[in-house]
Short mmCIF file of N, CA, C and O in Angstrom, two decimals:
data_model
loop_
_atom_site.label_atom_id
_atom_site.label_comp_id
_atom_site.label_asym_id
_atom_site.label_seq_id
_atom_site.Cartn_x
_atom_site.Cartn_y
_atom_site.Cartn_z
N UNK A 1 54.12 217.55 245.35
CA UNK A 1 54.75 216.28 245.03
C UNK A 1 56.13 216.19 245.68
O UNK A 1 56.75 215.18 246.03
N UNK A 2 56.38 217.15 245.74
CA UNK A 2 58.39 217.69 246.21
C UNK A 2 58.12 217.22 247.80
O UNK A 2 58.73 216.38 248.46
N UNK A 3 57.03 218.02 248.17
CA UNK A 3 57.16 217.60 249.98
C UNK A 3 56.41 215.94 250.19
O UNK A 3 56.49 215.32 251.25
N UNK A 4 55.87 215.55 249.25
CA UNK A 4 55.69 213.77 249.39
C UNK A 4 56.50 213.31 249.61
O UNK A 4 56.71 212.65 250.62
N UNK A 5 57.68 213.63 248.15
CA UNK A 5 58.73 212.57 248.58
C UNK A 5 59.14 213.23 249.59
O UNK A 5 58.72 212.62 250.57
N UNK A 6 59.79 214.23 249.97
CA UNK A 6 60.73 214.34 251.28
C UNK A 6 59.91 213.88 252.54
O UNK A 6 60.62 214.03 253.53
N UNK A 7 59.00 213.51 252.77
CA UNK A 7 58.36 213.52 253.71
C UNK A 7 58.16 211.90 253.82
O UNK A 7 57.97 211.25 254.84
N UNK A 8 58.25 211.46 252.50
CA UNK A 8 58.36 209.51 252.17
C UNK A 8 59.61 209.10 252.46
O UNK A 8 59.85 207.98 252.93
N UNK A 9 60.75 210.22 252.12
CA UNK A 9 62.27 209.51 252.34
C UNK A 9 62.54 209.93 253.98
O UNK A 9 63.50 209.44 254.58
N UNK A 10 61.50 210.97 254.69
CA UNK A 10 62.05 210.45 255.98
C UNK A 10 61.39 209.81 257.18
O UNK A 10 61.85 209.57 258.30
N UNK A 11 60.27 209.61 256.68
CA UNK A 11 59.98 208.41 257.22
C UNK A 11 60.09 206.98 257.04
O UNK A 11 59.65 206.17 257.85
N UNK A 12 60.81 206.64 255.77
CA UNK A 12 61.50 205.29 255.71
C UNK A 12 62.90 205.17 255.24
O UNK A 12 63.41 204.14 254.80
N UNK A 13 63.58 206.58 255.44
CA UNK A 13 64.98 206.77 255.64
C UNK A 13 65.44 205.43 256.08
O UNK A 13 65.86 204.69 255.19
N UNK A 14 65.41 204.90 257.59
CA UNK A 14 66.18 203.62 257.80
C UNK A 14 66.31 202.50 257.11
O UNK A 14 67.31 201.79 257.07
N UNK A 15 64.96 202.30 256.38
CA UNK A 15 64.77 201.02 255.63
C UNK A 15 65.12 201.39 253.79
O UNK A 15 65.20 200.51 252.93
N UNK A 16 65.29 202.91 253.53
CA UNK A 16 65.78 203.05 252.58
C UNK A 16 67.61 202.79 252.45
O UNK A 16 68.15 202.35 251.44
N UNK A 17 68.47 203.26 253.93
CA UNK A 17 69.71 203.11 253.94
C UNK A 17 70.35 201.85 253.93
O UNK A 17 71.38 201.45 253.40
N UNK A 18 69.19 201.13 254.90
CA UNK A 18 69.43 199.70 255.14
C UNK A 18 69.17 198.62 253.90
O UNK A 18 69.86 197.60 253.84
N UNK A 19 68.33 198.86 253.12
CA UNK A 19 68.26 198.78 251.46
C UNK A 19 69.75 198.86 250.56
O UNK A 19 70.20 198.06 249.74
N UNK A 20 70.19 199.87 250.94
CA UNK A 20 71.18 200.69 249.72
C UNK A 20 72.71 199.82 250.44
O UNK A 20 73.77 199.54 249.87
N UNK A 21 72.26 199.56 251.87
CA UNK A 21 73.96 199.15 252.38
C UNK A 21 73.62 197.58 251.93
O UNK A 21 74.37 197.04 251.11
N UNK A 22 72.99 197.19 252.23
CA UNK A 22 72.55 195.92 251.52
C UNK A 22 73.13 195.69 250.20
O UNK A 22 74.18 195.09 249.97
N UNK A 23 72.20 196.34 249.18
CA UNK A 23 72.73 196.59 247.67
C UNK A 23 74.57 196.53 247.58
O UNK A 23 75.27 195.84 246.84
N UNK A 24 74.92 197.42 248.50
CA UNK A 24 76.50 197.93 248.38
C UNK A 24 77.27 196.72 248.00
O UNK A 24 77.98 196.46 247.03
N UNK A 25 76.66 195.58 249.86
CA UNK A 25 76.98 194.66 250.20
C UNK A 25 77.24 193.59 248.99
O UNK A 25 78.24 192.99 248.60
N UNK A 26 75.99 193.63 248.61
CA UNK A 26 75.48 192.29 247.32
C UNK A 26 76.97 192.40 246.14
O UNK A 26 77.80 191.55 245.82
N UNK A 27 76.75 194.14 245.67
CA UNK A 27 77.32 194.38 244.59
C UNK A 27 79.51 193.73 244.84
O UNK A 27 80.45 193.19 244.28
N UNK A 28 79.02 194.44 246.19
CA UNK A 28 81.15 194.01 246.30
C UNK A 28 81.34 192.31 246.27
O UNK A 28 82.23 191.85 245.55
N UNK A 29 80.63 191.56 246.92
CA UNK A 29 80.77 190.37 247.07
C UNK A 29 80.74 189.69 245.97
O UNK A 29 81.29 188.60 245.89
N UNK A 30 79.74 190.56 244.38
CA UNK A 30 79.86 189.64 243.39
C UNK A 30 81.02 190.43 242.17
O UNK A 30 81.31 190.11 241.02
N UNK A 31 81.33 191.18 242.76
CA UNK A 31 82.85 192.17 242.60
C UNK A 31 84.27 191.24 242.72
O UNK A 31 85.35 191.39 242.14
N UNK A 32 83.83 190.28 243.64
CA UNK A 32 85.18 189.63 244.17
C UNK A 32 85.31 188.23 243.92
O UNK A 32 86.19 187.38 243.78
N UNK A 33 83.74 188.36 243.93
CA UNK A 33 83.71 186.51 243.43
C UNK A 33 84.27 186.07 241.89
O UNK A 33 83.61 186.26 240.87
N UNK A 34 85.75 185.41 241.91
CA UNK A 34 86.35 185.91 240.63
C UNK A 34 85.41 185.06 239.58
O UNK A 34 84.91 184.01 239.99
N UNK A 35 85.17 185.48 238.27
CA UNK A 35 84.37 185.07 237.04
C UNK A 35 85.39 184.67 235.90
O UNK A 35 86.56 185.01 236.02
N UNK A 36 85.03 184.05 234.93
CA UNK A 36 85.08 184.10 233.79
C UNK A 36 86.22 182.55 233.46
O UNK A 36 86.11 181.70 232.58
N UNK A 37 87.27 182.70 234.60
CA UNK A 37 88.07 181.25 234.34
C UNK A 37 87.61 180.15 235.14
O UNK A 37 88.35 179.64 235.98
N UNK A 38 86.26 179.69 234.91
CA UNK A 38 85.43 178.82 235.30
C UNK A 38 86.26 177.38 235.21
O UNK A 38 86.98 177.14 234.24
N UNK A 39 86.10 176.46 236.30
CA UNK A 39 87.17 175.45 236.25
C UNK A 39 86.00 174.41 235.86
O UNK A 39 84.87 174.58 236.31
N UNK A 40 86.28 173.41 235.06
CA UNK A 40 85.08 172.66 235.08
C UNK A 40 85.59 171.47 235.91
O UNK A 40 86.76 171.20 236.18
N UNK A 41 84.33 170.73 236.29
CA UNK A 41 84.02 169.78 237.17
C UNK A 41 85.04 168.74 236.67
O UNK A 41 85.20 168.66 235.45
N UNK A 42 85.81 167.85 237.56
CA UNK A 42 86.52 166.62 236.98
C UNK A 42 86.24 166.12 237.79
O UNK A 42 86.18 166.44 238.97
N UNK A 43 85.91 164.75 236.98
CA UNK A 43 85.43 163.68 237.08
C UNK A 43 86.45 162.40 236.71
O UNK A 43 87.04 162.33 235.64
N UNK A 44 86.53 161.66 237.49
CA UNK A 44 86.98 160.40 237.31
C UNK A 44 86.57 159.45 236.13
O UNK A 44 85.39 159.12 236.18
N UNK A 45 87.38 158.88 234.94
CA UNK A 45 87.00 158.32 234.45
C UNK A 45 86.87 159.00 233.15
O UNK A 45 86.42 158.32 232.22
N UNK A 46 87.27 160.50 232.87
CA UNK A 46 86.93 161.14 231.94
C UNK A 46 88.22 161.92 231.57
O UNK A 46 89.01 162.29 232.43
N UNK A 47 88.37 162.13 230.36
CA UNK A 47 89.71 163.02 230.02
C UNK A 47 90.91 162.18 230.38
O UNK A 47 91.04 161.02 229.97
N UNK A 48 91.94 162.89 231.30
CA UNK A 48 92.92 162.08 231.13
C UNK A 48 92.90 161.06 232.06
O UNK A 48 93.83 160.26 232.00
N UNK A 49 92.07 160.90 232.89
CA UNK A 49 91.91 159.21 233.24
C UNK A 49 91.11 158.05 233.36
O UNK A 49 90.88 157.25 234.26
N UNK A 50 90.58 158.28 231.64
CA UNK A 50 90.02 157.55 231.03
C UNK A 50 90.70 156.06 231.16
O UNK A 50 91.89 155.78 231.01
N UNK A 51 89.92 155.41 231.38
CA UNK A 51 90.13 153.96 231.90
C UNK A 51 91.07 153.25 232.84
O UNK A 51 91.36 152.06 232.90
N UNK A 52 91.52 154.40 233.67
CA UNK A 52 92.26 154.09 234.82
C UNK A 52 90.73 153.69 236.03
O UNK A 52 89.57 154.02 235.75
N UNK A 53 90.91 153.33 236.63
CA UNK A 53 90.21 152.72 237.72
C UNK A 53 89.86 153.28 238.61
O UNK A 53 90.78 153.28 239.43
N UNK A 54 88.77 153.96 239.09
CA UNK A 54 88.81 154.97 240.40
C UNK A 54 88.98 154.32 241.45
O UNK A 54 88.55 153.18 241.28
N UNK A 55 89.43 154.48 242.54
CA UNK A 55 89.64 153.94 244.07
C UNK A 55 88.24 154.42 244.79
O UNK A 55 87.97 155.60 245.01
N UNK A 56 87.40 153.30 245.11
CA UNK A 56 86.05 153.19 245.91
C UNK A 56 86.10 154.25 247.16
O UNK A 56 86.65 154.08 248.25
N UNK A 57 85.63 155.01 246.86
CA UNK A 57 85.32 156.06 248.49
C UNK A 57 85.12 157.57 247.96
O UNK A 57 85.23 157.87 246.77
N UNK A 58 84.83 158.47 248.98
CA UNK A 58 84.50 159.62 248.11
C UNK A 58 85.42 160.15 248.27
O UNK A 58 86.03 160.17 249.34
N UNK A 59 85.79 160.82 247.07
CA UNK A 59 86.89 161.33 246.77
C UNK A 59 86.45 163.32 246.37
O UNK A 59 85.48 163.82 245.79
N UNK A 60 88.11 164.15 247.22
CA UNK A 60 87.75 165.29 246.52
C UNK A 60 88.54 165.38 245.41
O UNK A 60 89.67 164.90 245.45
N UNK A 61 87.98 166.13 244.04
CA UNK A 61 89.39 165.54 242.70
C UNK A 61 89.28 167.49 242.59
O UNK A 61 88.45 168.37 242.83
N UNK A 62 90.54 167.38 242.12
CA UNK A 62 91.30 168.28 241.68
C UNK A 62 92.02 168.30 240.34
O UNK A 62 92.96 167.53 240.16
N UNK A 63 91.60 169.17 239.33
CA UNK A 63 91.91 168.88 237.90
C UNK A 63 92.39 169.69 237.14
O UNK A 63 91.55 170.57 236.96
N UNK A 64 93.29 169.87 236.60
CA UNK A 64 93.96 171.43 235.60
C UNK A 64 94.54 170.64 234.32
O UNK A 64 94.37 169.43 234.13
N UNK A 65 95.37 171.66 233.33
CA UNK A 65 96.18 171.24 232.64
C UNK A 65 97.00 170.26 232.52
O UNK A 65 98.17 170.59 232.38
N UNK A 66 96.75 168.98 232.52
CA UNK A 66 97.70 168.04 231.92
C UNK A 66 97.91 167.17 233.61
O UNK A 66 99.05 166.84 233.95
N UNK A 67 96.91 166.93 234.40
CA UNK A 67 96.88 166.30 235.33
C UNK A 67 95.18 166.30 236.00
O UNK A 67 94.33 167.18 235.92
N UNK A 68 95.13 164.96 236.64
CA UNK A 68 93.92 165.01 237.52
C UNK A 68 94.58 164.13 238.70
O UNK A 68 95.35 163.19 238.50
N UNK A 69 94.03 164.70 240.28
CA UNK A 69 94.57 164.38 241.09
C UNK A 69 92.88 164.17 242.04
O UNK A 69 91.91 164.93 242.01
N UNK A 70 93.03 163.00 242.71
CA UNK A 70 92.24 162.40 243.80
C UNK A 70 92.76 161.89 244.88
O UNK A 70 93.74 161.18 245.14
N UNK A 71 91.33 162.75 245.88
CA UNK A 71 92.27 162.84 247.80
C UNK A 71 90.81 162.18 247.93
O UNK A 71 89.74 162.22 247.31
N UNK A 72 91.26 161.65 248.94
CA UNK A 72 90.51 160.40 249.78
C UNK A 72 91.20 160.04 251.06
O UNK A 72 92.38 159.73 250.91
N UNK A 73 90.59 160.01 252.66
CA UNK A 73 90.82 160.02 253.68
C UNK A 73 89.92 158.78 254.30
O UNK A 73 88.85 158.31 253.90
N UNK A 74 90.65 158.45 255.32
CA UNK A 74 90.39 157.04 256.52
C UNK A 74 90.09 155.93 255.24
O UNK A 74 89.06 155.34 254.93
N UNK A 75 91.59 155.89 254.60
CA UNK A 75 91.92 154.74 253.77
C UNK A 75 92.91 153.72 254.61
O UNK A 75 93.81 154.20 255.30
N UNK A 76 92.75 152.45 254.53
CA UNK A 76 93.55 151.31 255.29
C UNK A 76 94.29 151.27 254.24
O UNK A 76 94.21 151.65 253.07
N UNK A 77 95.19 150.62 255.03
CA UNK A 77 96.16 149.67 253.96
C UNK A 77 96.46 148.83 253.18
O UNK A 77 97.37 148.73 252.36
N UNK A 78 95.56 148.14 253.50
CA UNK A 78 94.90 147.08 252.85
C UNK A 78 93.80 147.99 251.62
O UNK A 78 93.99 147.82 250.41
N UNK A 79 92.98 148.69 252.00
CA UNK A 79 92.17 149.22 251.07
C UNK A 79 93.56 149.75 249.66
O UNK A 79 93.70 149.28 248.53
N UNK A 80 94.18 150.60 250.18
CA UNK A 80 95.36 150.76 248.73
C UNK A 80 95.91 149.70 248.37
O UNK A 80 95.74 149.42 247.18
N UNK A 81 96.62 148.89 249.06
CA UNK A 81 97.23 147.57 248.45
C UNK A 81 96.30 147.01 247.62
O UNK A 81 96.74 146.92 246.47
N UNK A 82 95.20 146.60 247.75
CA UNK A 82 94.23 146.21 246.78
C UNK A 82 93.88 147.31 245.74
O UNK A 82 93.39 146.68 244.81
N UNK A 83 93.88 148.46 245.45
CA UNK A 83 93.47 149.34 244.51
C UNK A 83 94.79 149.62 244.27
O UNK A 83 94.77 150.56 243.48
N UNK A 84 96.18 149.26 244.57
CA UNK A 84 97.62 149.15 243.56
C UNK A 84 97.54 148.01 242.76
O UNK A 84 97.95 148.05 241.60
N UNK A 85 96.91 146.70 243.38
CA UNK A 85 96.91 145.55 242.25
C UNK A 85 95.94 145.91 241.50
O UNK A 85 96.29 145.48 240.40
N UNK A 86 94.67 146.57 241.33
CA UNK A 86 93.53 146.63 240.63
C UNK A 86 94.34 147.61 239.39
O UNK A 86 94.38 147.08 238.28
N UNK A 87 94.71 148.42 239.46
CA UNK A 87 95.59 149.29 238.87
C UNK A 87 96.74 148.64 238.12
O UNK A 87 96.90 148.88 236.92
N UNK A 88 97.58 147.77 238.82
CA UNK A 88 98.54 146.92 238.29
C UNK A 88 97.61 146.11 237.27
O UNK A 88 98.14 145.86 236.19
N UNK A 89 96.48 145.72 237.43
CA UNK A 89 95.96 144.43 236.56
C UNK A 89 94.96 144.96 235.59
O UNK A 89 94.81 144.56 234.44
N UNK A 90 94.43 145.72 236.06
CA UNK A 90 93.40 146.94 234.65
C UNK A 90 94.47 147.44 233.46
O UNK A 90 94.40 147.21 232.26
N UNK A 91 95.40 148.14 234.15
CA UNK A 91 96.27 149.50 233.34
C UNK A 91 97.23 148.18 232.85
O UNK A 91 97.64 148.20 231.69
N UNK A 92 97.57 147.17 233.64
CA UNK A 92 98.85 146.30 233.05
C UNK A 92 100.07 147.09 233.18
O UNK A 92 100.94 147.10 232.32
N UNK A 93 100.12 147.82 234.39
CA UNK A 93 101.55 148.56 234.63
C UNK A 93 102.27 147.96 236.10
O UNK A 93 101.66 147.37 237.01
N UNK A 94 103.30 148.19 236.06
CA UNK A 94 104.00 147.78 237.84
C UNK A 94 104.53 148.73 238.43
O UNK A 94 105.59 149.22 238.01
N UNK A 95 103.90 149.19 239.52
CA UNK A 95 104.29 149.86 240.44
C UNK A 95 106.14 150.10 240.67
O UNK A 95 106.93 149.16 240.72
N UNK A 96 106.47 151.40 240.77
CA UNK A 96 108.37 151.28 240.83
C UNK A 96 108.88 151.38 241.91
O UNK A 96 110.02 151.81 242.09
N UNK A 97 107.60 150.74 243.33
CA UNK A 97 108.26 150.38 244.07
C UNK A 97 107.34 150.06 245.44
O UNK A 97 106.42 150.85 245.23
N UNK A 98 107.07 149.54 246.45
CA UNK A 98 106.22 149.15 247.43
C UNK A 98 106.83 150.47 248.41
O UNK A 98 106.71 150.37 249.63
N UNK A 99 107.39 151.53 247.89
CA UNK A 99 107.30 152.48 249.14
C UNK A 99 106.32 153.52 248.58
O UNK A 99 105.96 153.33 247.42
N UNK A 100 105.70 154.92 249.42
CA UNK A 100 105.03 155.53 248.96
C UNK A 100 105.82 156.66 248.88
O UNK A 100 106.46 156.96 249.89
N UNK A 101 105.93 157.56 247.59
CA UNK A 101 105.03 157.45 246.32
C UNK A 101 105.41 155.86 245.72
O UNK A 101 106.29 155.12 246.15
N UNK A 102 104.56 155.63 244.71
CA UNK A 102 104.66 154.63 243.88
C UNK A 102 104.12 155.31 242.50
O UNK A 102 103.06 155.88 242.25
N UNK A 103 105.02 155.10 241.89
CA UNK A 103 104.58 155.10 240.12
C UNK A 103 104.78 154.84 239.32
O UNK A 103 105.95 154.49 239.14
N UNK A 104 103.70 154.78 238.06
CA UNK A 104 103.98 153.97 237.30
C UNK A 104 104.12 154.55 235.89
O UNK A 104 104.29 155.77 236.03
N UNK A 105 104.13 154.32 234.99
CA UNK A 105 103.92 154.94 234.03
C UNK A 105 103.27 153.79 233.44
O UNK A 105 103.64 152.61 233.51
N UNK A 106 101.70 154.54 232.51
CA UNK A 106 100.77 153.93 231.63
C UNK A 106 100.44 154.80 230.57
O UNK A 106 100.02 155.94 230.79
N UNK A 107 100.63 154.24 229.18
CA UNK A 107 100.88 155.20 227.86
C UNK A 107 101.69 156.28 228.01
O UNK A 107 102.86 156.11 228.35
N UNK A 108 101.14 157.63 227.76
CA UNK A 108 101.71 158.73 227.51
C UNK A 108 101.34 159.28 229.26
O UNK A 108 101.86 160.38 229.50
N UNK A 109 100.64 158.74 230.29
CA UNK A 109 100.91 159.04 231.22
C UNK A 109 101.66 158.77 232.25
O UNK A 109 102.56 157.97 232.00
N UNK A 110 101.56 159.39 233.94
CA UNK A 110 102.33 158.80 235.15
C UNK A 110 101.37 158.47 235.90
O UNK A 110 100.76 159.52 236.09
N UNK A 111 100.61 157.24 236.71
CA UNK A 111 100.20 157.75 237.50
C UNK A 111 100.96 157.29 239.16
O UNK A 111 101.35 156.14 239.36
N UNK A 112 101.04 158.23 240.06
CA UNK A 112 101.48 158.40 241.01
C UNK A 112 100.69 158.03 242.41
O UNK A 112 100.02 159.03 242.67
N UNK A 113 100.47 156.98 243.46
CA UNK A 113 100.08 156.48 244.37
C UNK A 113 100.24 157.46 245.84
O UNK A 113 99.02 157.42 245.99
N UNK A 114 100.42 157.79 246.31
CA UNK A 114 100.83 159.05 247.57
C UNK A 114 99.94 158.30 248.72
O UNK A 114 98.73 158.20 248.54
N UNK A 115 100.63 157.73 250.03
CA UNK A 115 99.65 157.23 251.34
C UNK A 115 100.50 157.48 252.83
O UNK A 115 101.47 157.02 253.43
N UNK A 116 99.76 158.22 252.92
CA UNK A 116 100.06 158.63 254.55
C UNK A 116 99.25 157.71 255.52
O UNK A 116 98.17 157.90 256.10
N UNK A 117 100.12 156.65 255.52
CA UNK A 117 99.72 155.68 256.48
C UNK A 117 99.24 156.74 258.23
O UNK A 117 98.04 156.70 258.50
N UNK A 118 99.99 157.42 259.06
CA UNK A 118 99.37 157.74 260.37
C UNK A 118 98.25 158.74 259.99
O UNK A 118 97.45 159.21 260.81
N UNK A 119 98.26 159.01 258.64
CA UNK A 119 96.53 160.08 258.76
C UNK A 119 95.68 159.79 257.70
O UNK A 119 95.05 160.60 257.02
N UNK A 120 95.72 157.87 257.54
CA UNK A 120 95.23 157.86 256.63
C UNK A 120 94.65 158.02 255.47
O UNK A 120 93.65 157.32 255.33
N UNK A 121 95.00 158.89 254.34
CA UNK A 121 95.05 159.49 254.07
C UNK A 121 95.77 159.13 252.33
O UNK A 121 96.99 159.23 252.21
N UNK A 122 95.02 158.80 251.28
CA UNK A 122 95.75 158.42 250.08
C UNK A 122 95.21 159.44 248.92
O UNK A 122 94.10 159.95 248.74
N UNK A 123 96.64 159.54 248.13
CA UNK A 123 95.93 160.99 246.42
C UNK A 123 96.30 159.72 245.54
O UNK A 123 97.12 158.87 245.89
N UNK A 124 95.71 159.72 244.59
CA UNK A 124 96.01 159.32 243.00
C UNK A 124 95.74 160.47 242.32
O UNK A 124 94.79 161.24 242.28
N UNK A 125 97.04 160.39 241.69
CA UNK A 125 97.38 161.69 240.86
C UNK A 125 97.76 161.33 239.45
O UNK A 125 98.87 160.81 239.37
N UNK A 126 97.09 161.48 238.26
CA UNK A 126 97.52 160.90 236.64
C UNK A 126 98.11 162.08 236.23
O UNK A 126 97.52 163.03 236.74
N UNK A 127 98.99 162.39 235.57
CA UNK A 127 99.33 163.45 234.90
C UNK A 127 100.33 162.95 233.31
O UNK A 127 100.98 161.94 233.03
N UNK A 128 100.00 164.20 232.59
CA UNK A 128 100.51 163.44 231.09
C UNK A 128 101.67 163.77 231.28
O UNK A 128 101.91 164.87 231.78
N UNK A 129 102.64 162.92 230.95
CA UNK A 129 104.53 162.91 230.57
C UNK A 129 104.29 163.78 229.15
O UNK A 129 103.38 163.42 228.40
N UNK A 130 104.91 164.65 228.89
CA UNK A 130 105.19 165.52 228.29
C UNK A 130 106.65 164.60 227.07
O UNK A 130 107.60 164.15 227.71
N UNK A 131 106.69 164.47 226.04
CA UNK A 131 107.24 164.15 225.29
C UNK A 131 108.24 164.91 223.85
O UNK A 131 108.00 164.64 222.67
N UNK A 132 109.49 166.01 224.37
CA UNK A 132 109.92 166.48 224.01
C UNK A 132 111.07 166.52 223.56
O UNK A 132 111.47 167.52 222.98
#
């Protein structure tokens, strides 16, 4: 039985090493892939910017503690000027100023306008004012 296996491990020695570096491989990569502070998905329209208005286009959002922030690219100018009045006329707030940033404050939040007119390029960012 002793000379089976030795005689099984060297004739598929390569595909046994190539197996095990594999394994190694698998094991470090899910070693590093960090776990446990799972970020959950944010979504527009939910949590803290509940009934603020999303701006039409796909957006990547970014969301933590006490803010949600949305990036959106090959926005005109016209496309934000119209989603600052939609905002002005939903939320019932006024913009503090026609330069960019623009913000406003609505309830216990800010939200903040950000547009890079040459790279087209606009964030809406809500975050809660802290009241201390």
């Amino acid at each position: 039985m002793k000379s089976k296996c030795i005689e099984f491990i060297k004739k598929y020695r390569y595909i046994i090493i190539g197996a095990a570096a594999i394994l190694a491989i698998l094991l470090l990569v899910l070693l590093l892939i960090p776990g446990g502070d799972k970020e959950e998905i944010a979504v527009w329209g939910e949590g803290i910017t509940e009934n603020i208005p999303e701006f039409d286009g796909r957006a990547e959002i970014e969301s933590g503690e006490g803010y949600t922030a949305a990036y959106y690219e090959n926005v005109s100018g016209e496309q934000v000027e119209e989603y600052s009045k939609k905002l002005e006329s939903v939320c019932g707030i006024e913009f503090s100023s026609n330069k960019y940033p623009r913000s406003a404050v609505y309830g216990d939040k800010m939200i903040v306008i950000h547009y890079n007119v040459t790279e087209m390029k606009l964030s809406v960012t809500v975050t809660a004012i802290n009241a201390d």
